[in-house]
């Protein structure tokens, strides 16, 4: 395991990436961007398609990107590329079953064969895949395949893992399976970069960095991102980025405007239950 | 125009929580309504929509658009009761697949729109007018007509694809996840446009996992259950009873739980779908809801990692060591190839059939290739038999049979070979090859690289095959080319191959990203993991094949 015990943050400074179109036109993917990620931190990256969030995610994962300018230090993340989970599980699965997949991933970590066999079982148990360890992909759902991809990519302990819209093709239940695994890795000390367009996945207390046209236009808590309206425009940072406010956030915001709700706004169905009870109790 | 699907398994809304109540019946989706298709991952929503669009065999369903059946039976000279697609029904819908921007292949927006309009044979002026009109619907002006989709951003390509779906003058709109990756304005525009289409009398069937956005538009929901049955409900019924989703193996989204509670406290159902309206009402709701049931989070009804219904039995071949399977295959093939008599070949054909049966080798997957090769074998044999003969005739049975025999041998060997990928998955093959070479010392670097490359190629062949089939299906849905003409075949190839090549590049990029992030750099050697052990049954398999070769060799 190349688990680097460094307390230094991963830092990007003045980083730009240009995309050159077929007709010679130059379109910036990232523009003079500064970003820092502390060890063990969880950061959500939000933004519409083409805002540069994927480029930033790849850069943070340490993958090769052509035409990057600027300076960066990978700090705690080390010099190896970090596990990077994409939207479609199929392109990132090389074996035929979860167990084989994890073994294949571990073989490239230069471990002793005995160690590999033992670690494989530990990882399968940790990710909850033991029961389906030998089931081929065509018998598993999209969410289960995505879990296997996470298990193999993170293969043991890794200081950083990047999820690039890893849940966007999954249903509610599968999404939660993957999300909970990410949380579990995070609790164990792995820093997580979670790229998403599903804003209901963002927890009020976690950090959100939002991008528009290759620039970071917001970096703060989930709560401020969803509800912190700008005084001049009246738009929340989320709306300013062109993202659709999910139902519950829109409802909370509206109730807040009507003076019926005080921050912190409810997140779980149980908290909502309490709020709705409260509203009803006050006759208008 | 009503969309009718007969022969479908349907689940009735049940009053009591008794036995599941399914029956076979007809599903009618009315014109002027928006229906949202909901279902858990992998339950077959996309497949269902493709079946409705005539892109897959109807599988016992009778689908019709108004009075036009999607499939018509024709008696042809070759086959009786052949099912053919009905062009009028195919023209009755417009289809937008998942990630529809991947399907674009023309070099301007105008060409792309005209391509979709072509099968409708509209007047030139009318079709030009439609082009402009749909651009407005996605928020663009005429200057976008000449733009090249390849030079656009992902979001702009998506808009082009949606515009091309709205361009066709079809009575039904079928949309599979149209909002994935759209921004807020895009959601808004699409919602307005779909509402307008419904108001104009079109029917809309929509798959979307953004349930809060989709249900705000919906009239009905069509819930797909894990057993493949469907249940039609209007959205207010779903609001009153969100548990319908759990019964279908889905999780109730948090927003729907809250919306349900708001209904219980007296917010009018029609106000609930838009958060701004419902907030205003919730704020003044004075109904006390002593009676409303608290919707507690029930136990997860979906068994984690439940095996899928479609599960096929595993081939017993996968229990053998890959090396044993390969060895057996080589010996068996040799036995086939040395046959020079019809009796011998017949015996071999029997043995091959027996092995396919015992080994549970699914030949269906390769049906196309097998049929093509069989046709090739027969036509070559016929050609070999044709020609001026010594006796003055133009046909020689002997020559035809000789040629048939020589081609049948490799064909038989090949049929057997289709079982290999089942038994020897690419990674197992890689490992057993490396193990084999490691006997002679450490495998050189180039060997590792070569073996890895070959095994990865093998791994992705099925993925590429299904991508090709997907693009071919969607090409048919958009181009409506249902007659088999040489010109049409060429066009179809173009419609399929361009998006396919682009998909290939994307896949390549993703694979290399995934490999890089896993640390599979080509510079280093992986650990050699010994997972295959040669067991008694492996020796038995090899010995049996050797015996077959020996017996037939002596017999010859």
Coordinates of C-alpha atoms in Angstrom, one line a residue, chain B:
Chain B
X1 CA -53.8 8.4 -31.5
X2 CA -54.0 5.9 -28.7
X3 CA -51.0 3.6 -28.1
X4 CA -52.2 0.1 -27.3
X5 CA -50.0 -2.7 -26.0
X6 CA -51.8 -6.0 -25.7
X7 CA -50.6 -9.1 -24.0
X8 CA -48.8 -7.3 -21.3
X9 CA -48.5 -8.6 -17.7
X10 CA -50.3 -6.1 -15.6
X11 CA -50.5 -5.6 -11.8
X12 CA -53.8 -4.3 -10.5
X13 CA -53.8 -1.8 -7.7
X14 CA -54.8 -3.9 -4.8
X15 CA -57.0 -2.9 -1.9
X16 CA -55.5 -5.5 0.5
X17 CA -51.9 -6.5 0.7
X18 CA -52.6 -10.1 -0.4
X19 CA -51.1 -12.1 -3.1
X20 CA -49.7 -10.2 -6.0
X21 CA -52.5 -9.8 -8.5
X22 CA -51.2 -9.9 -12.1
X23 CA -53.1 -10.7 -15.2
X24 CA -52.5 -10.4 -18.9
X25 CA -54.2 -7.4 -20.5
X26 CA -54.1 -4.4 -22.7
X27 CA -52.4 -1.2 -21.8
X28 CA -53.9 1.9 -23.4
X29 CA -52.0 5.1 -23.3
X30 CA -54.1 8.0 -24.5
X31 CA -53.1 10.8 -26.9
X32 CA -52.7 14.2 -25.2
X33 CA -51.3 12.7 -22.0
X34 CA -47.8 12.4 -20.5
X35 CA -46.9 9.1 -18.9
X36 CA -43.8 8.6 -16.8
X37 CA -42.3 5.1 -16.8
X38 CA -40.8 4.3 -13.4
X39 CA -38.8 1.2 -12.3
X40 CA -35.7 0.1 -10.5
X41 CA -32.4 -0.2 -12.2
X42 CA -32.2 -3.1 -14.5
X43 CA -35.9 -3.8 -14.5
X44 CA -36.1 -3.3 -18.3
X45 CA -37.5 0.2 -18.9
X46 CA -35.3 0.9 -21.9
X47 CA -36.0 -2.5 -23.3
X48 CA -39.7 -1.9 -22.9
X49 CA -39.5 1.4 -24.7
X50 CA -37.4 -0.2 -27.5
X51 CA -40.1 -2.9 -27.9
X52 CA -42.8 -0.2 -28.1
X53 CA -40.7 1.5 -30.8
X54 CA -40.4 -1.8 -32.8
X55 CA -36.7 -2.0 -32.3
X56 CA -36.9 -5.4 -30.6
X57 CA -39.0 -8.5 -31.3
X58 CA -42.5 -7.9 -29.9
X59 CA -42.1 -11.0 -27.8
X60 CA -45.7 -11.9 -27.7
X61 CA -46.9 -8.3 -27.4
X62 CA -49.3 -6.7 -29.9
X63 CA -48.5 -3.1 -30.1
X64 CA -50.5 -0.6 -32.2
X65 CA -50.5 3.1 -32.8
X66 CA -54.1 4.0 -33.3
X67 CA -55.4 1.6 -35.9
X68 CA -52.0 0.8 -37.2
X69 CA -50.4 -2.4 -35.8
X70 CA -46.6 -2.1 -35.3
X71 CA -45.9 -5.6 -36.8
X72 CA -47.8 -7.2 -39.7
X73 CA -47.8 -10.8 -40.6
X74 CA -46.8 -11.6 -44.2
X75 CA -46.6 -14.9 -45.9
X76 CA -43.5 -14.8 -48.1
X77 CA -42.2 -17.6 -50.3
X78 CA -39.3 -18.3 -48.0
X79 CA -41.1 -18.2 -44.6
X80 CA -44.7 -18.3 -43.7
X81 CA -45.9 -15.9 -41.1
X82 CA -43.1 -13.5 -41.3
X83 CA -43.4 -10.5 -39.0
X84 CA -42.7 -7.2 -40.7
X85 CA -42.6 -3.7 -39.3
X86 CA -45.5 -1.5 -40.4
X87 CA -44.1 1.7 -41.8
X88 CA -47.1 3.8 -40.8
X89 CA -46.8 2.7 -37.2
X90 CA -43.0 3.3 -37.3
X91 CA -43.7 6.9 -38.5
X92 CA -46.2 7.4 -35.7
X93 CA -43.5 7.9 -33.0
X94 CA -40.3 10.0 -32.5
X95 CA -37.7 8.4 -30.3
X96 CA -35.0 9.9 -28.2
X97 CA -32.7 7.3 -26.7
X98 CA -30.4 7.6 -23.7
X99 CA -27.6 10.1 -24.4
X100 CA -29.3 11.0 -27.7
X101 CA -26.3 13.3 -28.7
X102 CA -24.2 10.2 -29.3
X103 CA -26.5 9.3 -32.2
X104 CA -25.8 12.5 -34.2
X105 CA -23.9 11.9 -37.4
X106 CA -24.6 14.7 -39.9
X107 CA -22.2 17.7 -40.2
X108 CA -24.8 20.4 -39.7
X109 CA -27.8 20.9 -37.5
X110 CA -29.9 21.4 -40.7
X111 CA -28.8 18.1 -42.2
X112 CA -29.5 16.3 -38.9
X113 CA -33.1 17.7 -38.8
X114 CA -33.7 17.0 -42.5
X115 CA -32.5 13.4 -42.0
X116 CA -35.2 12.9 -39.3
X117 CA -37.8 14.6 -41.5
X118 CA -37.0 12.7 -44.7
X119 CA -39.2 9.6 -44.1
X120 CA -42.2 11.9 -43.7
X121 CA -41.9 13.2 -47.3
X122 CA -43.0 16.6 -46.4
X123 CA -43.2 19.6 -48.8
X124 CA -39.8 21.4 -48.9
X125 CA -41.3 24.6 -47.6
X126 CA -43.1 22.8 -44.8
X127 CA -40.0 20.9 -43.6
X128 CA -37.9 24.0 -43.7
X129 CA -40.5 25.7 -41.6
X130 CA -40.4 22.9 -39.1
X131 CA -36.6 23.1 -38.8
X132 CA -36.9 26.7 -37.8
X133 CA -39.7 26.1 -35.5
X134 CA -38.0 23.3 -33.5
X135 CA -34.9 25.4 -33.1
X136 CA -37.0 28.0 -31.4
X137 CA -38.3 25.3 -29.1
X138 CA -34.8 24.6 -27.8
X139 CA -34.0 28.3 -27.5
X140 CA -32.0 28.8 -30.6
X141 CA -32.3 31.0 -33.7
X142 CA -31.7 30.2 -37.4
X143 CA -28.0 30.9 -37.2
X144 CA -27.6 27.5 -35.5
X145 CA -28.8 25.6 -38.6
X146 CA -25.4 25.6 -40.2
X147 CA -23.5 24.8 -37.0
X148 CA -21.6 21.5 -36.9
X149 CA -22.5 19.2 -34.0
X150 CA -19.0 17.9 -33.8
X151 CA -17.7 21.4 -32.8
X152 CA -20.4 21.8 -30.1
X153 CA -20.2 21.3 -26.4
X154 CA -22.0 18.3 -24.9
X155 CA -24.9 20.4 -23.8
X156 CA -25.3 21.9 -27.3
X157 CA -25.2 18.5 -28.9
X158 CA -27.9 17.3 -26.5
X159 CA -30.0 20.3 -27.7
X160 CA -29.5 19.4 -31.3
X161 CA -30.6 15.8 -30.5
X162 CA -33.7 17.0 -28.7
X163 CA -34.6 19.4 -31.6
X164 CA -34.3 16.5 -34.0
X165 CA -36.7 14.5 -31.9
X166 CA -39.3 17.3 -31.9
X167 CA -38.8 17.9 -35.6
X168 CA -40.6 14.8 -36.8
X169 CA -44.4 15.2 -37.2
X170 CA -45.1 12.1 -35.1
X171 CA -48.1 11.5 -32.8
X172 CA -46.0 9.9 -30.1
X173 CA -42.9 11.1 -28.3
X174 CA -40.8 8.4 -26.6
X175 CA -38.0 9.8 -24.4
X176 CA -35.5 7.8 -22.4
X177 CA -33.7 10.0 -19.8
X178 CA -33.8 13.2 -21.8
X179 CA -32.7 15.4 -18.9
X180 CA -29.4 13.7 -17.8
X181 CA -26.9 16.5 -17.9
X182 CA -29.3 19.3 -18.8
X183 CA -29.1 22.6 -16.9
X184 CA -32.0 24.2 -15.1
X185 CA -33.0 26.2 -18.2
X186 CA -32.9 23.1 -20.3
X187 CA -35.2 21.3 -17.9
X188 CA -37.6 24.2 -18.0
X189 CA -37.6 24.4 -21.8
X190 CA -38.1 20.7 -22.2
X191 CA -40.9 20.6 -19.7
X192 CA -42.7 23.4 -21.4
X193 CA -42.3 21.8 -24.8
X194 CA -43.6 18.5 -23.6
X195 CA -46.6 20.1 -22.0
X196 CA -47.3 21.9 -25.2
X197 CA -47.0 18.7 -27.3
X198 CA -49.5 17.0 -25.0
X199 CA -51.8 20.0 -25.3
X200 CA -51.6 19.7 -29.1
X201 CA -52.8 16.1 -28.8
X202 CA -49.5 14.2 -28.9
X203 CA -48.8 11.3 -26.5
X204 CA -45.6 11.3 -24.4
X205 CA -43.9 8.4 -22.8
X206 CA -41.0 9.4 -20.6
X207 CA -38.3 7.6 -18.6
X208 CA -36.6 9.8 -16.1
X209 CA -34.9 9.2 -12.8
X210 CA -35.4 12.9 -12.0
X211 CA -38.7 12.0 -10.5
X212 CA -39.5 15.4 -9.1
X213 CA -39.1 17.0 -12.5
X214 CA -40.9 14.3 -14.4
X215 CA -43.9 13.9 -12.1
X216 CA -44.6 17.6 -12.2
X217 CA -45.3 17.1 -16.0
X218 CA -47.0 13.7 -15.7
X219 CA -50.7 12.7 -16.0
X220 CA -50.0 9.1 -15.4
X221 CA -47.2 6.9 -14.0
X222 CA -46.5 3.4 -15.4
X223 CA -44.7 1.4 -12.7
X224 CA -42.6 -1.5 -13.8
X225 CA -42.2 -4.4 -11.4
X226 CA -39.3 -6.7 -10.9
X227 CA -41.3 -9.6 -12.5
X228 CA -41.8 -7.5 -15.6
X229 CA -45.4 -6.6 -15.1
X230 CA -46.6 -3.0 -15.2
X231 CA -49.1 -1.0 -13.3
X232 CA -50.7 2.2 -14.6
X233 CA -51.8 4.8 -12.0
X234 CA -52.4 8.5 -12.2
X235 CA -50.0 10.6 -10.4
X236 CA -52.4 11.6 -7.7
X237 CA -52.8 7.9 -6.8
X238 CA -49.0 7.7 -6.5
X239 CA -49.0 10.8 -4.3
X240 CA -51.7 9.3 -2.1
X241 CA -49.8 6.0 -1.9
X242 CA -46.1 6.3 -2.5
X243 CA -45.8 2.7 -1.3
X244 CA -46.6 1.7 -4.8
X245 CA -43.0 2.3 -5.6
X246 CA -41.7 0.1 -2.8
X247 CA -44.0 -2.7 -4.0
X248 CA -42.1 -2.5 -7.3
X249 CA -38.8 -2.7 -5.6
X250 CA -37.9 0.9 -5.7
X251 CA -37.0 3.3 -3.0
X252 CA -39.4 6.2 -2.3
X253 CA -37.6 9.4 -3.0
X254 CA -37.4 11.7 0.0
X255 CA -39.2 14.5 -1.9
X256 CA -42.1 12.3 -2.6
X257 CA -42.4 11.3 1.1
X258 CA -42.6 15.0 2.0
X259 CA -45.1 15.7 -0.9
X260 CA -47.2 12.9 0.4
X261 CA -47.2 14.4 3.9
X262 CA -48.2 17.8 2.4
X263 CA -51.2 16.2 0.7
X264 CA -52.1 14.7 4.1
X265 CA -52.1 18.1 5.8
X266 CA -54.4 19.4 3.2
X267 CA -52.4 21.0 0.4
X268 CA -54.4 20.5 -2.8
X269 CA -52.8 17.7 -4.9
X270 CA -52.6 19.9 -8.0
X271 CA -50.5 22.4 -6.1
X272 CA -48.1 20.0 -4.7
X273 CA -46.0 19.3 -7.8
X274 CA -44.6 22.8 -8.0
X275 CA -42.6 23.6 -4.8
X276 CA -43.4 27.3 -4.9
X277 CA -47.2 26.7 -5.0
X278 CA -47.1 24.0 -2.4
X279 CA -45.1 26.1 -0.1
X280 CA -47.7 28.9 -0.3
X281 CA -50.4 26.4 0.5
X282 CA -48.5 24.5 3.2
X283 CA -47.9 27.8 4.9
X284 CA -51.6 28.5 5.2
X285 CA -52.8 25.0 5.6
X286 CA -55.2 24.9 8.5
X287 CA -56.4 21.3 8.2
X288 CA -55.5 19.3 11.2
X289 CA -54.4 15.9 10.1
X290 CA -55.1 13.7 13.1
X291 CA -56.0 10.9 10.8
X292 CA -53.2 10.9 8.3
X293 CA -50.9 7.9 8.5
X294 CA -47.3 8.7 9.2
X295 CA -45.3 7.3 6.4
X296 CA -42.6 5.5 8.1
X297 CA -39.6 4.3 6.3
X298 CA -40.3 0.7 5.7
X299 CA -37.9 -2.1 5.6
X300 CA -36.1 -2.3 2.4
X301 CA -38.2 -4.6 0.3
X302 CA -35.6 -5.3 -2.3
X303 CA -33.4 -8.1 -1.2
X304 CA -29.8 -6.8 -1.5
X305 CA -28.1 -8.4 -4.4
X306 CA -31.1 -10.4 -5.5
X307 CA -30.3 -12.3 -8.5
X308 CA -32.0 -11.2 -11.7
X309 CA -34.9 -13.0 -13.2
X310 CA -33.1 -13.3 -16.5
X311 CA -30.3 -15.3 -15.0
X312 CA -29.0 -18.0 -17.2
X313 CA -27.4 -21.1 -15.8
X314 CA -23.7 -21.0 -15.8
X315 CA -21.8 -23.2 -18.2
X316 CA -20.2 -26.2 -16.5
X317 CA -17.2 -25.5 -18.6
X318 CA -16.3 -22.6 -16.3
X319 CA -15.4 -25.1 -13.6
X320 CA -12.4 -26.4 -15.5
X321 CA -8.9 -25.0 -15.7
X322 CA -8.6 -22.8 -18.8
X323 CA -5.6 -24.7 -19.9
X324 CA -7.5 -27.9 -19.8
X325 CA -10.3 -26.4 -21.8
X326 CA -7.9 -25.1 -24.5
X327 CA -6.1 -28.4 -24.7
X328 CA -9.3 -30.3 -25.0
X329 CA -10.5 -27.9 -27.7
X330 CA -7.3 -28.3 -29.7
X331 CA -7.5 -32.1 -29.5
X332 CA -11.2 -32.2 -30.4
X333 CA -10.7 -29.8 -33.3
X334 CA -7.9 -31.9 -34.6
X335 CA -10.2 -34.9 -34.5
X336 CA -12.8 -33.0 -36.5
X337 CA -10.3 -31.7 -39.0
X338 CA -8.8 -35.2 -39.9
X339 CA -12.2 -36.6 -40.9
X340 CA -12.4 -37.4 -44.5
X341 CA -15.6 -39.5 -44.7
X342 CA -19.2 -38.5 -44.3
X343 CA -19.7 -41.1 -41.6
X344 CA -16.8 -39.7 -39.6
X345 CA -18.1 -36.2 -40.1
X346 CA -21.5 -37.2 -39.0
X347 CA -20.2 -38.8 -35.9
X348 CA -18.2 -35.7 -35.1
X349 CA -21.4 -33.5 -35.7
X350 CA -23.1 -35.7 -33.1
X351 CA -20.3 -35.3 -30.6
X352 CA -20.2 -31.5 -31.2
X353 CA -24.0 -31.3 -30.6
X354 CA -23.6 -33.4 -27.5
X355 CA -20.8 -31.1 -26.1
X356 CA -22.8 -28.0 -26.9
X357 CA -25.7 -29.5 -25.0
X358 CA -23.7 -30.7 -22.0
X359 CA -21.5 -27.6 -21.9
X360 CA -24.6 -25.4 -22.0
X361 CA -23.0 -23.3 -24.7
X362 CA -25.4 -20.5 -25.7
X363 CA -25.1 -20.3 -29.5
X364 CA -28.0 -17.8 -29.7
X365 CA -25.5 -14.9 -29.0
X366 CA -23.7 -15.8 -32.2
X367 CA -26.7 -16.6 -34.3
X368 CA -25.9 -13.9 -36.9
X369 CA -22.4 -15.1 -37.4
X370 CA -23.4 -18.8 -37.6
X371 CA -26.1 -18.1 -40.1
X372 CA -23.8 -16.1 -42.3
X373 CA -21.1 -18.8 -42.2
X374 CA -23.6 -21.5 -43.0
X375 CA -25.0 -19.6 -45.9
X376 CA -21.4 -19.0 -47.1
X377 CA -20.6 -22.7 -46.8
X378 CA -23.6 -23.7 -48.8
X379 CA -23.1 -21.2 -51.5
X380 CA -19.5 -22.0 -52.0
X381 CA -20.4 -25.7 -52.3
X382 CA -23.1 -24.8 -54.9
X383 CA -20.6 -22.7 -56.8
X384 CA -18.0 -25.5 -56.7
X385 CA -20.6 -27.9 -58.2
X386 CA -21.5 -25.5 -61.1
X387 CA -19.4 -25.5 -64.3
X388 CA -19.0 -27.4 -67.5
X389 CA -18.5 -31.1 -66.9
X390 CA -16.8 -33.8 -69.0
X391 CA -20.2 -35.4 -69.7
X392 CA -21.5 -32.2 -71.1
X393 CA -23.6 -31.2 -68.1
X394 CA -23.3 -28.1 -65.9
X395 CA -23.5 -29.7 -62.5
X396 CA -21.3 -32.0 -60.5
X397 CA -22.6 -33.4 -57.3
X398 CA -19.3 -34.8 -56.3
X399 CA -17.5 -31.5 -56.6
X400 CA -20.2 -29.8 -54.6
X401 CA -20.1 -32.5 -51.8
X402 CA -16.3 -32.5 -51.7
X403 CA -16.3 -28.7 -51.2
X404 CA -19.1 -28.9 -48.7
X405 CA -17.2 -31.5 -46.7
X406 CA -14.0 -29.5 -46.5
X407 CA -15.9 -26.4 -45.3
X408 CA -18.1 -28.3 -42.8
X409 CA -15.0 -29.4 -40.9
X410 CA -13.9 -25.9 -39.8
X411 CA -17.6 -24.9 -39.3
X412 CA -18.0 -27.7 -36.8
X413 CA -14.8 -26.8 -35.0
X414 CA -15.9 -23.2 -34.9
X415 CA -19.3 -24.0 -33.3
X416 CA -17.4 -25.8 -30.5
X417 CA -15.1 -22.8 -30.2
X418 CA -18.0 -20.5 -29.3
X419 CA -17.9 -22.2 -25.9
X420 CA -14.3 -21.0 -25.2
X421 CA -15.0 -17.4 -24.2
X422 CA -17.6 -18.8 -21.7
X423 CA -15.2 -21.1 -20.0
X424 CA -12.1 -19.0 -20.3
X425 CA -12.8 -15.4 -19.4
X426 CA -10.1 -13.1 -20.7
X427 CA -8.5 -12.5 -17.3
X428 CA -8.4 -16.2 -16.5
X429 CA -6.8 -16.8 -19.9
X430 CA -4.2 -14.1 -19.2
X431 CA -3.4 -15.6 -15.8
X432 CA -3.1 -19.2 -17.1
X433 CA -1.0 -18.1 -20.1
X434 CA 1.4 -16.2 -17.7
X435 CA 1.5 -19.2 -15.5
X436 CA 2.3 -21.4 -18.4
X437 CA 5.2 -19.2 -19.5
X438 CA 6.4 -18.6 -16.0
X439 CA 7.4 -22.3 -15.9
X440 CA 10.3 -21.3 -18.2
X441 CA 11.3 -18.4 -16.0
X442 CA 9.9 -14.9 -15.6
X443 CA 7.8 -13.7 -18.5
X444 CA 9.5 -10.8 -20.3
X445 CA 7.9 -7.4 -20.2
X446 CA 6.7 -7.5 -23.8
X447 CA 5.0 -10.7 -23.1
X448 CA 3.1 -9.2 -20.2
X449 CA 2.1 -6.3 -22.3
X450 CA 1.0 -8.4 -25.2
X451 CA -1.0 -10.8 -23.1
X452 CA -2.7 -7.9 -21.2
X453 CA -3.6 -6.1 -24.5
X454 CA -5.0 -9.2 -26.1
X455 CA -7.1 -10.1 -23.0
X456 CA -8.5 -6.6 -22.7
X457 CA -9.4 -6.6 -26.4
X458 CA -11.2 -9.9 -25.8
X459 CA -13.0 -8.5 -22.7
X460 CA -14.4 -5.5 -24.6
X461 CA -15.6 -7.4 -27.7
X462 CA -19.1 -8.1 -26.2
X463 CA -19.3 -4.4 -25.1
X464 CA -18.6 -3.3 -28.6
X465 CA -21.0 -5.8 -30.1
X466 CA -23.8 -4.5 -27.9
X467 CA -22.9 -0.9 -28.6
X468 CA -23.1 -1.6 -32.4
X469 CA -26.5 -3.3 -32.0
X470 CA -27.7 -0.3 -29.9
X471 CA -26.7 2.2 -32.5
X472 CA -28.2 0.1 -35.3
X473 CA -31.5 -0.1 -33.4
X474 CA -31.7 3.7 -32.7
X475 CA -30.6 4.3 -36.3
X476 CA -33.8 2.5 -37.4
X477 CA -35.9 4.4 -34.9
X478 CA -34.7 7.7 -36.3
X479 CA -34.2 7.0 -40.0
X480 CA -37.3 4.6 -40.2
X481 CA -35.5 2.6 -42.9
X482 CA -37.4 -0.6 -42.6
X483 CA -37.2 -1.9 -46.2
X484 CA -34.1 -3.9 -47.1
X485 CA -32.7 -2.2 -50.2
X486 CA -29.0 -2.0 -51.1
X487 CA -29.0 1.8 -50.9
X488 CA -30.8 1.7 -47.6
X489 CA -28.3 -0.8 -46.3
X490 CA -25.4 1.5 -47.1
X491 CA -27.2 4.5 -45.5
X492 CA -27.9 2.3 -42.4
X493 CA -24.3 1.4 -42.2
X494 CA -23.3 5.0 -42.2
X495 CA -25.9 6.0 -39.6
X496 CA -24.5 3.2 -37.3
X497 CA -20.8 3.3 -38.0
X498 CA -20.2 7.0 -37.4
X499 CA -21.8 7.1 -33.9
X500 CA -20.2 3.7 -33.2
X501 CA -16.7 5.0 -34.1
X502 CA -17.1 8.0 -31.8
X503 CA -18.4 5.7 -29.1
X504 CA -15.3 3.6 -29.6
X505 CA -13.0 6.5 -29.0
X506 CA -14.9 7.5 -25.9
X507 CA -14.7 4.0 -24.6
X508 CA -11.0 3.9 -25.3
X509 CA -10.5 7.1 -23.4
X510 CA -12.5 5.8 -20.4
X511 CA -10.7 2.5 -20.4
X512 CA -7.3 4.2 -20.4
X513 CA -8.4 6.5 -17.6
X514 CA -9.6 3.6 -15.6
X515 CA -6.4 1.7 -16.2
X516 CA -4.2 4.7 -15.4
X517 CA -6.1 5.3 -12.1
X518 CA -5.6 1.7 -11.1
X519 CA -1.9 2.0 -11.6
X520 CA -1.8 -0.4 -14.5
X521 CA 1.0 1.5 -16.1
X522 CA 2.7 -0.4 -18.9
X523 CA 6.1 -0.1 -17.2
X524 CA 5.7 -2.4 -14.4
X525 CA 5.1 -6.1 -13.9
X526 CA 2.1 -7.3 -12.0
X527 CA 2.3 -9.9 -9.3
X528 CA 1.8 -13.4 -10.7
X529 CA -1.2 -14.8 -8.9
X530 CA -1.6 -18.5 -9.0
X531 CA -5.4 -19.1 -8.8
X532 CA -5.7 -22.0 -11.2
X533 CA -4.9 -25.4 -10.0
X534 CA -4.9 -28.4 -12.3
X535 CA -7.4 -30.8 -10.9
X536 CA -8.5 -34.3 -11.5
X537 CA -11.4 -33.3 -13.7
X538 CA -9.1 -31.2 -15.8
X539 CA -7.0 -34.3 -16.6
X540 CA -10.2 -36.2 -17.3
X541 CA -11.3 -33.6 -19.8
X542 CA -8.0 -33.6 -21.6
X543 CA -7.8 -37.4 -21.6
X544 CA -11.3 -37.7 -23.0
X545 CA -10.5 -35.4 -25.9
X546 CA -7.2 -37.2 -26.5
X547 CA -9.1 -40.5 -26.6
X548 CA -11.6 -39.0 -29.1
X549 CA -8.7 -37.9 -31.3
X550 CA -7.0 -41.3 -31.0
X551 CA -10.1 -43.3 -31.8
X552 CA -11.0 -41.3 -34.9
X553 CA -7.4 -41.3 -36.1
X554 CA -7.2 -45.1 -35.9
X555 CA -10.6 -45.4 -37.5
X556 CA -9.7 -43.3 -40.5

